[in-house]
XYZ file of C-alpha atoms in Angstrom:
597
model
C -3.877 -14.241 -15.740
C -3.225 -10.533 -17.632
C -6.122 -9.685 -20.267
C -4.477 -9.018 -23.384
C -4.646 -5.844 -23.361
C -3.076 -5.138 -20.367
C -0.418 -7.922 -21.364
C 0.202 -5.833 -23.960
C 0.883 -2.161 -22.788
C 2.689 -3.959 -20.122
C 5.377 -5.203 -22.929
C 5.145 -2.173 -24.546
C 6.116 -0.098 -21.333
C 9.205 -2.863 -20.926
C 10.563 -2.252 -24.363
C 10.658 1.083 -23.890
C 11.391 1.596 -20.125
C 14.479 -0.851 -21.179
C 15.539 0.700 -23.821
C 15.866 3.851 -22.455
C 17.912 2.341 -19.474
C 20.373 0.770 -21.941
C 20.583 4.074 -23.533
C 21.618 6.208 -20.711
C 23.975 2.830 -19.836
C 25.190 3.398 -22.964
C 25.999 6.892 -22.812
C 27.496 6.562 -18.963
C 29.740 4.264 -19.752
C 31.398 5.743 -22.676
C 31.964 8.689 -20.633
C 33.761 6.466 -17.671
C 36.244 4.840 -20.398
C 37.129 7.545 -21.758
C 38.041 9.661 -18.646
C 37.437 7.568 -15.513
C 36.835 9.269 -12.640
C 37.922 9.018 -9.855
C 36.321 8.020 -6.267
C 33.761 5.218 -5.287
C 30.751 7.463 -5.464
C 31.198 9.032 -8.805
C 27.470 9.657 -10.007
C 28.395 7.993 -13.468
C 28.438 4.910 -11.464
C 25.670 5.008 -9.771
C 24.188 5.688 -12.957
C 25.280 3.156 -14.382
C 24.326 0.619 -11.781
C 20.838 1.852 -11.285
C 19.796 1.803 -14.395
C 21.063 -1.965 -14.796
C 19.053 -2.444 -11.600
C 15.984 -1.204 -13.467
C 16.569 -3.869 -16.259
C 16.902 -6.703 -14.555
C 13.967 -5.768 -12.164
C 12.096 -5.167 -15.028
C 12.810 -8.638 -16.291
C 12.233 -10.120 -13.457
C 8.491 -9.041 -13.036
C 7.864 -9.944 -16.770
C 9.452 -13.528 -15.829
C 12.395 -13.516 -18.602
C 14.968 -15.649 -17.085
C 17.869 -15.757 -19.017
C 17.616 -12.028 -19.044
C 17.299 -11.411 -15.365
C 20.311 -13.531 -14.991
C 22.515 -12.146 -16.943
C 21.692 -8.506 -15.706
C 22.033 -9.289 -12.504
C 25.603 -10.412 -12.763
C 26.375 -7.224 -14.785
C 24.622 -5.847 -11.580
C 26.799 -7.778 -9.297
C 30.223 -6.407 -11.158
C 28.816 -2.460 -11.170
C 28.911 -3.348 -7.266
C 32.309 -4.445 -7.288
C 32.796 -0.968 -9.115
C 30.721 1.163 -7.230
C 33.001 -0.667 -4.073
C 36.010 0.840 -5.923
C 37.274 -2.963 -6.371
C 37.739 -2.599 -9.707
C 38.664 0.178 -12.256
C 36.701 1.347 -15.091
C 38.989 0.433 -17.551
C 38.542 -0.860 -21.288
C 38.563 -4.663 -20.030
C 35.374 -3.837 -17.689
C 33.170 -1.539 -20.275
C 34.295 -3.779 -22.992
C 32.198 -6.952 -21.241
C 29.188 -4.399 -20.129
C 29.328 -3.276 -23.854
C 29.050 -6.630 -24.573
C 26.446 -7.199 -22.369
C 24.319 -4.299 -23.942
C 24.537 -5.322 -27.200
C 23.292 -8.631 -25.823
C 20.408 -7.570 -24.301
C 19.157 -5.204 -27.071
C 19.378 -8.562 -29.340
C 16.953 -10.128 -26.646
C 14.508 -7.311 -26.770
C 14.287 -7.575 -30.324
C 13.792 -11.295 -30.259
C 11.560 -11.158 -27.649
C 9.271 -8.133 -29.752
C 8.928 -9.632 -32.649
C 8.115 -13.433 -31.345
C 6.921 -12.806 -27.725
C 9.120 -15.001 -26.231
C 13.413 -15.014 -25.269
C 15.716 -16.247 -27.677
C 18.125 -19.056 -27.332
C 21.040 -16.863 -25.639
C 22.133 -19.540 -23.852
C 26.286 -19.672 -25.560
C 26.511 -16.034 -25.727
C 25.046 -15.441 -22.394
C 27.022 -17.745 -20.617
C 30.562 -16.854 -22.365
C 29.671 -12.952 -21.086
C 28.688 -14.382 -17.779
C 31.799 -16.197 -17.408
C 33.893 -13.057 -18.314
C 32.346 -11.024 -15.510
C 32.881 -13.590 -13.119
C 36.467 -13.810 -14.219
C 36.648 -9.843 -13.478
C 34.554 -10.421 -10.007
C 37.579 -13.407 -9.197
C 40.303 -11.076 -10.154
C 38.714 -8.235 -8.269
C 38.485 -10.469 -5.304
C 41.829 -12.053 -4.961
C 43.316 -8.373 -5.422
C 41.118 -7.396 -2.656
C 41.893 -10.128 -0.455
C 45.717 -10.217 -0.694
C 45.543 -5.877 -0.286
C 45.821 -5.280 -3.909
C 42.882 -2.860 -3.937
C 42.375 -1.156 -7.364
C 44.341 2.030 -7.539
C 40.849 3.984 -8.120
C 40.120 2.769 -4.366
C 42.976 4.567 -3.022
C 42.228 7.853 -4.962
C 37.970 7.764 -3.614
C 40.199 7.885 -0.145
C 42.554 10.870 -0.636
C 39.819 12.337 -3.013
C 36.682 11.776 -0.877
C 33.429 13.445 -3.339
C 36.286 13.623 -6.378
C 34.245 11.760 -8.485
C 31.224 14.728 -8.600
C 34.089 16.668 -11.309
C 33.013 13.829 -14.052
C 29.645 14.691 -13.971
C 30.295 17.984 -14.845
C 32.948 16.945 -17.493
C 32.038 18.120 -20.928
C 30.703 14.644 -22.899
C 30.454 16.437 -26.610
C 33.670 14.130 -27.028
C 35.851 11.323 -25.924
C 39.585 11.019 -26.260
C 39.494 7.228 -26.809
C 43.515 5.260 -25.840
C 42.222 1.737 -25.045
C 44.073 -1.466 -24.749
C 42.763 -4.874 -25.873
C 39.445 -6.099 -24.783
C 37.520 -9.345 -26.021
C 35.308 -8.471 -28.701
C 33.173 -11.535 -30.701
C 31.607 -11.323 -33.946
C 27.938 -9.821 -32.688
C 30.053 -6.715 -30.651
C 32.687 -5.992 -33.538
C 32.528 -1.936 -34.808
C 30.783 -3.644 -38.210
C 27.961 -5.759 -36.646
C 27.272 -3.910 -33.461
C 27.566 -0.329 -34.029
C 25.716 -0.461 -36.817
C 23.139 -2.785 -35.852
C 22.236 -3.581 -32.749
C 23.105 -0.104 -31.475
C 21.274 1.487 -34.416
C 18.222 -0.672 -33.568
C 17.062 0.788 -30.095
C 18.205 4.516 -31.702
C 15.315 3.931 -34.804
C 12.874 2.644 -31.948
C 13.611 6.118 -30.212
C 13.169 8.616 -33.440
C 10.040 5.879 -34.450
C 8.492 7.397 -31.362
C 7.060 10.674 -29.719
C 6.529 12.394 -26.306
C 4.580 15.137 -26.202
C 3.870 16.548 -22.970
C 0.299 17.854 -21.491
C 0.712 21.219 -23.112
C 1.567 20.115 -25.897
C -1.295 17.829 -26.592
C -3.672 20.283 -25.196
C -2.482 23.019 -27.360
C -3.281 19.925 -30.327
C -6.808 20.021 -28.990
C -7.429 23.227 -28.733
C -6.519 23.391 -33.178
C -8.837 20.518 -33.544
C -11.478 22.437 -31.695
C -10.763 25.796 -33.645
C -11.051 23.824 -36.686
C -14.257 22.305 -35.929
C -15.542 25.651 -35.507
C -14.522 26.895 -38.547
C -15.959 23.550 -40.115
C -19.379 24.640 -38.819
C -19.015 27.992 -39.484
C -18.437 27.314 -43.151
C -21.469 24.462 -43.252
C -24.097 27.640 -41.557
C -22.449 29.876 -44.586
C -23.139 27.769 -47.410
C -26.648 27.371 -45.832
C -27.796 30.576 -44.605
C -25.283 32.901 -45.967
C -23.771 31.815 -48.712
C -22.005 35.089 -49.262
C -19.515 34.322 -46.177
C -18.849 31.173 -47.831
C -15.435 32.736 -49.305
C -14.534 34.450 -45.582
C -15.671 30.601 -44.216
C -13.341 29.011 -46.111
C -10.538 31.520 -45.700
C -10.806 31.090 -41.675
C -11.002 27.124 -42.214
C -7.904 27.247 -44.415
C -5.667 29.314 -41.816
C -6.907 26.956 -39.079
C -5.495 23.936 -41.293
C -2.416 25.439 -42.241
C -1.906 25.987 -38.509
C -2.851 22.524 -37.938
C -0.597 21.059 -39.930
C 2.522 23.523 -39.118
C 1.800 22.355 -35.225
C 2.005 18.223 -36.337
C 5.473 19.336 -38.233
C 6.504 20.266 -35.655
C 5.544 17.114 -33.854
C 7.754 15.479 -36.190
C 10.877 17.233 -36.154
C 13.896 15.815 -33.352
C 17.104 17.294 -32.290
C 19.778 15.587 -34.604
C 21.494 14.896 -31.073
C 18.649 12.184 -31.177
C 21.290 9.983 -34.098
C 24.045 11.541 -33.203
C 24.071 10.342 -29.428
C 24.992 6.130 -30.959
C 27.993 7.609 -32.934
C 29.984 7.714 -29.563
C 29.262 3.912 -29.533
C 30.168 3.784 -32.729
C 33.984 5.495 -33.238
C 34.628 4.282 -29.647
C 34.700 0.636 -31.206
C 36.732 1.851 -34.133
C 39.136 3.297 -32.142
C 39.328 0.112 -30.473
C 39.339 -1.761 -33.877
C 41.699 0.287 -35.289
C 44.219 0.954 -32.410
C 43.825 4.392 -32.629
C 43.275 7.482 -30.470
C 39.955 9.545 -31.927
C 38.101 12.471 -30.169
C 34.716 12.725 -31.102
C 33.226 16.817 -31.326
C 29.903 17.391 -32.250
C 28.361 20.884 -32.369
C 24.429 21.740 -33.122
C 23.141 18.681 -31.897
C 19.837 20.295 -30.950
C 19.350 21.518 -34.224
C 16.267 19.616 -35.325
C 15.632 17.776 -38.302
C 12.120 15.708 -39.588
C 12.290 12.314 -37.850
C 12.222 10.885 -41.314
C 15.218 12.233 -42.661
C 17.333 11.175 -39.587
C 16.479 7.407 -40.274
C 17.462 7.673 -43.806
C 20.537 9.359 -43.477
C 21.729 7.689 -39.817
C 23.809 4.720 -41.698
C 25.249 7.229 -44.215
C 26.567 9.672 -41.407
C 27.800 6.273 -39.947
C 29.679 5.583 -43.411
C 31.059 8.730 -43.494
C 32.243 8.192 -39.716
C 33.906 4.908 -40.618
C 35.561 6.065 -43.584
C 37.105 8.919 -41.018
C 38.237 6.527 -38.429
C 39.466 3.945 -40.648
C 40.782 5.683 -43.798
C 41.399 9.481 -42.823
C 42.668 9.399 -38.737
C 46.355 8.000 -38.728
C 47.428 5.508 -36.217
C 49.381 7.596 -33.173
C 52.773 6.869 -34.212
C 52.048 8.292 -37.898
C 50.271 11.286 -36.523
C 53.324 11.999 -33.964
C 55.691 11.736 -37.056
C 54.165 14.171 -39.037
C 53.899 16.963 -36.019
C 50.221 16.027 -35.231
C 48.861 15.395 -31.890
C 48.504 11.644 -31.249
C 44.548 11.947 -30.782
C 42.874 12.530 -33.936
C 39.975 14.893 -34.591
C 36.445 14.144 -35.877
C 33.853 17.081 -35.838
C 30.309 17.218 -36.704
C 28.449 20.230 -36.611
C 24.760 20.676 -37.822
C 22.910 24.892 -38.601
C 19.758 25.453 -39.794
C 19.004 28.166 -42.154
C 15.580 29.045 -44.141
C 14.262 25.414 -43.976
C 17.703 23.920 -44.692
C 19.931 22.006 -42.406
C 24.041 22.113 -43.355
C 25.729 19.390 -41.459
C 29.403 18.690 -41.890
C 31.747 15.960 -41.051
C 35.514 17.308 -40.960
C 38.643 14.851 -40.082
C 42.438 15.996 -39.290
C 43.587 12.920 -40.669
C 45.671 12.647 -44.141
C 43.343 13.927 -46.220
C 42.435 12.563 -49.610
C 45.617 10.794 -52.291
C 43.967 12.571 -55.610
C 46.849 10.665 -57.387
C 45.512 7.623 -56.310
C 41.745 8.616 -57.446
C 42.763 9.472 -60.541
C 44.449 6.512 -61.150
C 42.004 4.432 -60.119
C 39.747 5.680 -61.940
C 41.745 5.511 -65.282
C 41.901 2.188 -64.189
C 37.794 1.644 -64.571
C 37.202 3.442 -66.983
C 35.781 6.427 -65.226
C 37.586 9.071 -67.469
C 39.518 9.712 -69.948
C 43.338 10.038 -70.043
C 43.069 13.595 -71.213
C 40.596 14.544 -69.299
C 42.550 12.922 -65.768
C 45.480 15.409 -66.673
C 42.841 18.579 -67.335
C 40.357 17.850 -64.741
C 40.771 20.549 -61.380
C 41.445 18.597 -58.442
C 37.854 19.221 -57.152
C 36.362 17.298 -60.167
C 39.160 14.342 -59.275
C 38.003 14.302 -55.585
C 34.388 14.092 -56.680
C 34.739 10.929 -58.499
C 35.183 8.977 -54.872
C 30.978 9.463 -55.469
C 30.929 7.342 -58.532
C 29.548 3.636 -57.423
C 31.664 1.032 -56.745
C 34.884 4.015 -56.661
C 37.237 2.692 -53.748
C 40.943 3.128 -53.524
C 41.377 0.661 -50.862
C 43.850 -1.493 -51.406
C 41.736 -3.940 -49.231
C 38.142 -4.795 -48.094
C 38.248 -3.594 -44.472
C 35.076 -4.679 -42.457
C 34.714 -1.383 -41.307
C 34.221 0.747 -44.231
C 31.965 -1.631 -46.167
C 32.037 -3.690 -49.267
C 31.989 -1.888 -52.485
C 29.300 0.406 -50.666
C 31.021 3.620 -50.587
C 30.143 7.436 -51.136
C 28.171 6.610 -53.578
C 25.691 5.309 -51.571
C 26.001 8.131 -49.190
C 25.569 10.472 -52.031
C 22.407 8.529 -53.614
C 21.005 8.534 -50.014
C 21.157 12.335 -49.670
C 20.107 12.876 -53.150
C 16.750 10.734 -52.067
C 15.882 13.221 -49.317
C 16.187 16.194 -51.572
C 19.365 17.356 -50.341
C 23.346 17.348 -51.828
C 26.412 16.674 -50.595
C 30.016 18.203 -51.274
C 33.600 16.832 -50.724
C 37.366 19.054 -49.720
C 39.836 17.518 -49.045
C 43.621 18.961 -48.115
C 46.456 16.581 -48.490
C 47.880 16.158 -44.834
C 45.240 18.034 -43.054
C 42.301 16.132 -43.774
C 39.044 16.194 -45.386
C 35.266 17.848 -44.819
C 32.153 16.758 -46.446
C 29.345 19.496 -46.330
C 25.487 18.029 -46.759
C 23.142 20.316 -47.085
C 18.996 18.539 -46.797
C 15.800 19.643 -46.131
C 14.454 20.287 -42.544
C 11.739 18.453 -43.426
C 10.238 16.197 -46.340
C 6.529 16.164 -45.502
C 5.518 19.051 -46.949
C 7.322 21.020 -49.646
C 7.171 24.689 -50.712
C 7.373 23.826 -54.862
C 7.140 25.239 -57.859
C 4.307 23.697 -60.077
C 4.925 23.469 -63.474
C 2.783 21.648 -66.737
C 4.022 19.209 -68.989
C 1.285 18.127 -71.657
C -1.501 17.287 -69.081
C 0.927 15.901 -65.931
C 1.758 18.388 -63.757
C 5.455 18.620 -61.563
C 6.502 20.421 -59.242
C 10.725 21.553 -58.218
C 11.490 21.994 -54.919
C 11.513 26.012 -54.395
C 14.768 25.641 -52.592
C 16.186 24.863 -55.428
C 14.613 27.762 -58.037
C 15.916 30.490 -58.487
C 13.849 32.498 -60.976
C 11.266 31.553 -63.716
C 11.461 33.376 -67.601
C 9.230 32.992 -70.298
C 10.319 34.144 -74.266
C 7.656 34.580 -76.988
C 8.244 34.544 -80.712
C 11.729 35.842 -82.265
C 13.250 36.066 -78.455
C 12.856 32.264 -78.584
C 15.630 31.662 -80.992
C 17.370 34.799 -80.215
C 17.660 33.531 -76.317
C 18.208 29.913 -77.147
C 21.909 28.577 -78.776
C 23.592 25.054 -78.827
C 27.048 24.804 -77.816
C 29.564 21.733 -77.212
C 26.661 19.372 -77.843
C 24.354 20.399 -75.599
C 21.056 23.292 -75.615
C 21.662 26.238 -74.058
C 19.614 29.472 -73.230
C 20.331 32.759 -72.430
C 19.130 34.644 -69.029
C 20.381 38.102 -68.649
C 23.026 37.584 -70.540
C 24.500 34.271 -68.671
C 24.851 31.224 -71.020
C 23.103 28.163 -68.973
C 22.691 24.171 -70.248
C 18.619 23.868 -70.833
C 16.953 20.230 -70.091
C 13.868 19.613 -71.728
C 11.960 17.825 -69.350
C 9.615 15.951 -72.383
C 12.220 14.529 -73.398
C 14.000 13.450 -69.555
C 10.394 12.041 -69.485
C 10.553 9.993 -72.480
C 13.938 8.988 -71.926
C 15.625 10.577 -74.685
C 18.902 12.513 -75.079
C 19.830 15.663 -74.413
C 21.904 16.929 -77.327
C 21.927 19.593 -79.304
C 21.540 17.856 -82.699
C 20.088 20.295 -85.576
C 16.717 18.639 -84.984
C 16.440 19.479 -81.654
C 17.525 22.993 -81.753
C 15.779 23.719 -84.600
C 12.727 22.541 -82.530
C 12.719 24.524 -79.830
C 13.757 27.292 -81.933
C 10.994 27.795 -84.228
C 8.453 27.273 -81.034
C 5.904 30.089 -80.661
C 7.084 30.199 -76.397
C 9.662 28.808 -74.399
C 8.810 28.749 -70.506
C 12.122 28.316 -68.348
C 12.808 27.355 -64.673
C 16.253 28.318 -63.318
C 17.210 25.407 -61.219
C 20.415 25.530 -58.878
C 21.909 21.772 -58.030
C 24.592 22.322 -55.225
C 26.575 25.402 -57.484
C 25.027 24.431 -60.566
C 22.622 26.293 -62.284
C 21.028 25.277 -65.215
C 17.528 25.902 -66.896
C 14.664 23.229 -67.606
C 12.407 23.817 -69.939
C 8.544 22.920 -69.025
C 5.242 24.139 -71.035
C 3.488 25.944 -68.800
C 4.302 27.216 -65.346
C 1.995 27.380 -62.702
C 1.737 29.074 -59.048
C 3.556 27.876 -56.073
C 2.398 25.545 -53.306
C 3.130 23.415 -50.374
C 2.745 20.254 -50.874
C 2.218 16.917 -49.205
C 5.178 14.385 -50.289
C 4.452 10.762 -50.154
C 6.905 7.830 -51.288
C 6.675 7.105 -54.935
C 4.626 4.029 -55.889
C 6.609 0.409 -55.918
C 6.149 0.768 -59.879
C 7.684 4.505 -60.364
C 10.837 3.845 -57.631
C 13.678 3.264 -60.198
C 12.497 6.508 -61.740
C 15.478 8.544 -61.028
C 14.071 11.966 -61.645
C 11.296 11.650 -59.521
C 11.418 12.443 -55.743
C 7.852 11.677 -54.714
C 4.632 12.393 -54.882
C 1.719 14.325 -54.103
C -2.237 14.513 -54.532
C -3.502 17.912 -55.964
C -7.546 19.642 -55.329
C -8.847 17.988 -58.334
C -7.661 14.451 -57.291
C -4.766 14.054 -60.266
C -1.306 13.131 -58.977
C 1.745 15.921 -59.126
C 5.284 14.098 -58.998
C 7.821 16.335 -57.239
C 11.026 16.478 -59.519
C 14.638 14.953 -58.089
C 16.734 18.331 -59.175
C 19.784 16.829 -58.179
C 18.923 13.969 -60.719
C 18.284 16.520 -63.317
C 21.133 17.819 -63.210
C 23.248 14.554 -63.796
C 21.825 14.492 -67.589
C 24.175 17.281 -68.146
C 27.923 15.465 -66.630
């Protein structure tokens, strides 16, 4: 009998020795569909199959039956692969798919109860499929029908080594039908059960012996500086100040080692989105190639789970709204294989990833009637409006101009959501689109949300603080240059700064709710006040100014998640816990800015 605790870090080892085999599975496999190669001892298949040896080993020694079963037969049909029996085509990975997806919905039972799940229908309707493909691959065999892949491992002998060395940034994806059930469709498992085992992986860290050793040695520093500063304040209370100074570089050193701890190659999400338009492209019957570009740019591991299912959206809407089927594509002088391509650059603590298609590109005329249709804007304004302003109102919630509910792109959860998801992190997001040559959506986040170079500014006795990304300058006017600098115009404050006309927010009254006009009362207000303090804020390539009492210095500061109570409060990002224990709320620019549209 285990002790516990050995029980224990024996599961945990299977989760995540399994998980990682199902991964590079994964990964393997979408790289034999989508250019098989050729010859019986391609390395992709022996990939494949060893790592499916490791799982059902590995559920064999922890005693899960069902589990060892049905790994071993997908163990049993690799070997009829490996043989060269059968070819890796779309009715083979489609079943092992299958079976992955399968298996990652046994871990997770068997995580959060301890024990396997009843399996028993779906296991054995995957179990018979394989066999049907092991019967098929038999009789072939048998009668001299060998699978055309056995005769080119002859005449090609080590061909198969040129598909390792293929280039897997994308696949070109031309698959025929394969069985697909309601827990492996492109809606259920690609976002789910594939998404799963990925938020397991960015939930974690490695950190090699170096690593951790170079942690130890900053603890150590610190403690020295800890007891340096304690003999100070003792013995020599004049090096207190020099104390403290040492002390505070060591922390600040500290903590920029743990950031780094925390950040991850986006490569880390963006490995399941092969999965993912792989199924669509089966879904949808079309051909899609897959590109991605600066996937080892690295982003905090917190802002990759909360924008993974919105880069997914944006994916689906590609595949299933943008990409045209072949035959359309062919018609209008395309190449039949459409184009997705995400890249991903940092620059000064910023991350810019875009998601481009080659598809058909935004129908404006349809946006804009649509949203004449709800309501969304005025019939004047739908013949005025630029085209950019037209595209833009796709973000508006509930916007769609699908003239069905397709299971693949949602249910009334559109760009909006994508955009309020964004907006959450502290980033934005922008939308181009070119009728016939497809659209691009640019998001530009944070690197990281943990700790936050801001601006701290007063209002009455609460103090705020902007994101410094987003400031741009800071002015202060005293006395007559109050009402010489401020104006109202079209409804709405404005201020002066060097001689550009910008819309002013004042954020006691975004606090208390109230509007943002330029009534006589209001203007007359802020006119007549002996100071005006100003914070140029720029939301995407928006600037406008917010007016605040007082304005204090900069500082980094540590974000945490808003309290359940303050969640619905729009213009608030987060918060953070200053020196003398008080609470500073970080401000949601991007919110702000929506006061003024």
């Amino acid at each position: 009998m285990f002790d516990p605790d050995v029980q224990r870090e024996l599961l945990t080892e299977f989760f995540s020795e399994n998980r990682e085999a199902l991964h590079r599975i994964e990964a393997d496999l979408l790289r034999l569909e989508g250019s098989p190669p050729r010859g019986e001892l391609s390395p992709l298949v022996h990939s494949v199959f060893r790592n499916m040896h490791t799982v059902k080993g590995n559920c064999r020694m922890m005693d899960f039956g069902r589990l060892e079963s049905l790994t071993h037969e997908a163990e049993n049909l690799l070997d009829h692969l490996r043989e060269g029996r059968i070819p890796a085509d779309s009715t083979l990975c489609g079943v092992l798919f299958q079976v992955l997806d399968a298996v990652r919905s046994a871990l997770d039972h068997l995580e959060r109860t301890g024990r396997e799940g009843e399996e028993n229908a779906r296991f054995a309707d995957l179990t018979q499929q394989m066999r049907r493909i092991h019967e098929s691959a038999d009789q072939a065999y048998i009668f001299g029908r060998e699978s055309p892949h056995a005769e080119e491992a002859d005449a090609s002998g080590e061909g198969g080594e040129e598909a390792e060395e293929d280039d897997d940034s994308g696949e070109a994806l031309d698959l025929g039908p394969l069985p697909v059930d309601d827990a492996s469709s492109p809606a259920s498992s690609s976002s789910s059960s594939v998404a799963a085992p990925q938020n397991a992986r960015l939930r974690s860290v490695q950190l090699s012996i170096e690593r951790l050793d170079q942690l130890m040695d900053l603890v150590g520093e610190l403690n020295a500086a800890f007891n340096h500063l304690q003999y100070s304040f003792t013995r020599h209370p004049e090096q207190a100040a020099h104390s403290l100074e040492m002390m505070e570089q060591q922390l600040q050193q500290l903590q920029h080692e743990v950031l780094q701890y925390r950040l991850q190659p986006i490569g880390r999400i963006w490995e399941s989105y092969h999965r993912l338009v792989r199924d669509l492209a089966v879904a949808t019957g079309k051909k899609i190639l897959l590109e991605l570009e600066g996937s080892d740019t690295e982003v905090d591991r917190n802002i990759l789970l909360a924008l993974k299912e919105s880069l997914g959206h944006i994916l689906r809407n590609a595949a299933d709204h943008g990409i045209e089927s072949p035959a359309e594509r062919v018609a209008a002088g395309k190449s039949p294989v459409g184009v997705i391509r995400m890249s991903a650059a940092q620059s000064h603590g910023q991350i810019h990833l875009e998601i481009a298609d080659d598809g058909r590109g935004v129908d404006l005329a349809r946006v804009r009637d649509k949203a004449l249709a709800l309501g969304l804007i005025s019939p004047e304004r739908a013949r005025e409006a630029p085209e950019e302003e037209i595209l833009h109102l796709v973000m508006l919630p509930g916007f769609s101009t699908a003239a069905q509910v397709s299971a693949l792109s949602g249910r009334g959860a559109g760009m909006d959501v994508v955009k309020s998801a964004v907006e959450k992190v502290g980033g934005a997001i922008h939308l181009a689109s070119t009728a016939g040559r497809g659209t691009r959506i640019r998001l530009r986040i944070p690197q990281t949300v943990s700790i936050v170079p801001a601006l701290l500014v007063r209002n009455g006795d609460a103090s705020y603080a902007a994101p410094q990304v987003n400031v741009v300058e800071m002015v202060s006017y005293y006395g007559p240059d109050v009402a010489h600098h401020v104006e109202g115009k079209m409804r709405h404050l404005m201020v002066r700064v060097r001689d550009r006309l910008l819309p002013l927010l004042r954020l006691d009254r975004l606090l208390a709710s109230q509007a943002q006009t330029s009534d006589d009362a209001s203007l007359d207000e802020i006119r007549s006040a002996p100071e005006l303090n100003v914070a140029v804020l720029q939301s995407e390539e928006h600037l406008f100014a917010l007016a605040v009492d007082h304005i204090d210095e900069p500082a980094n500061l540590v974000i945490k998640p808003l309290p359940r109570a303050l969640r619905r409060v729009a213009i608030l990002a987060g918060a953070a816990l200053m020196p003398d224990g008080s609470v500073c709320f970080l401000l949601n620019v991007a919110e702000l800015h929506r006061f003024l549209e």
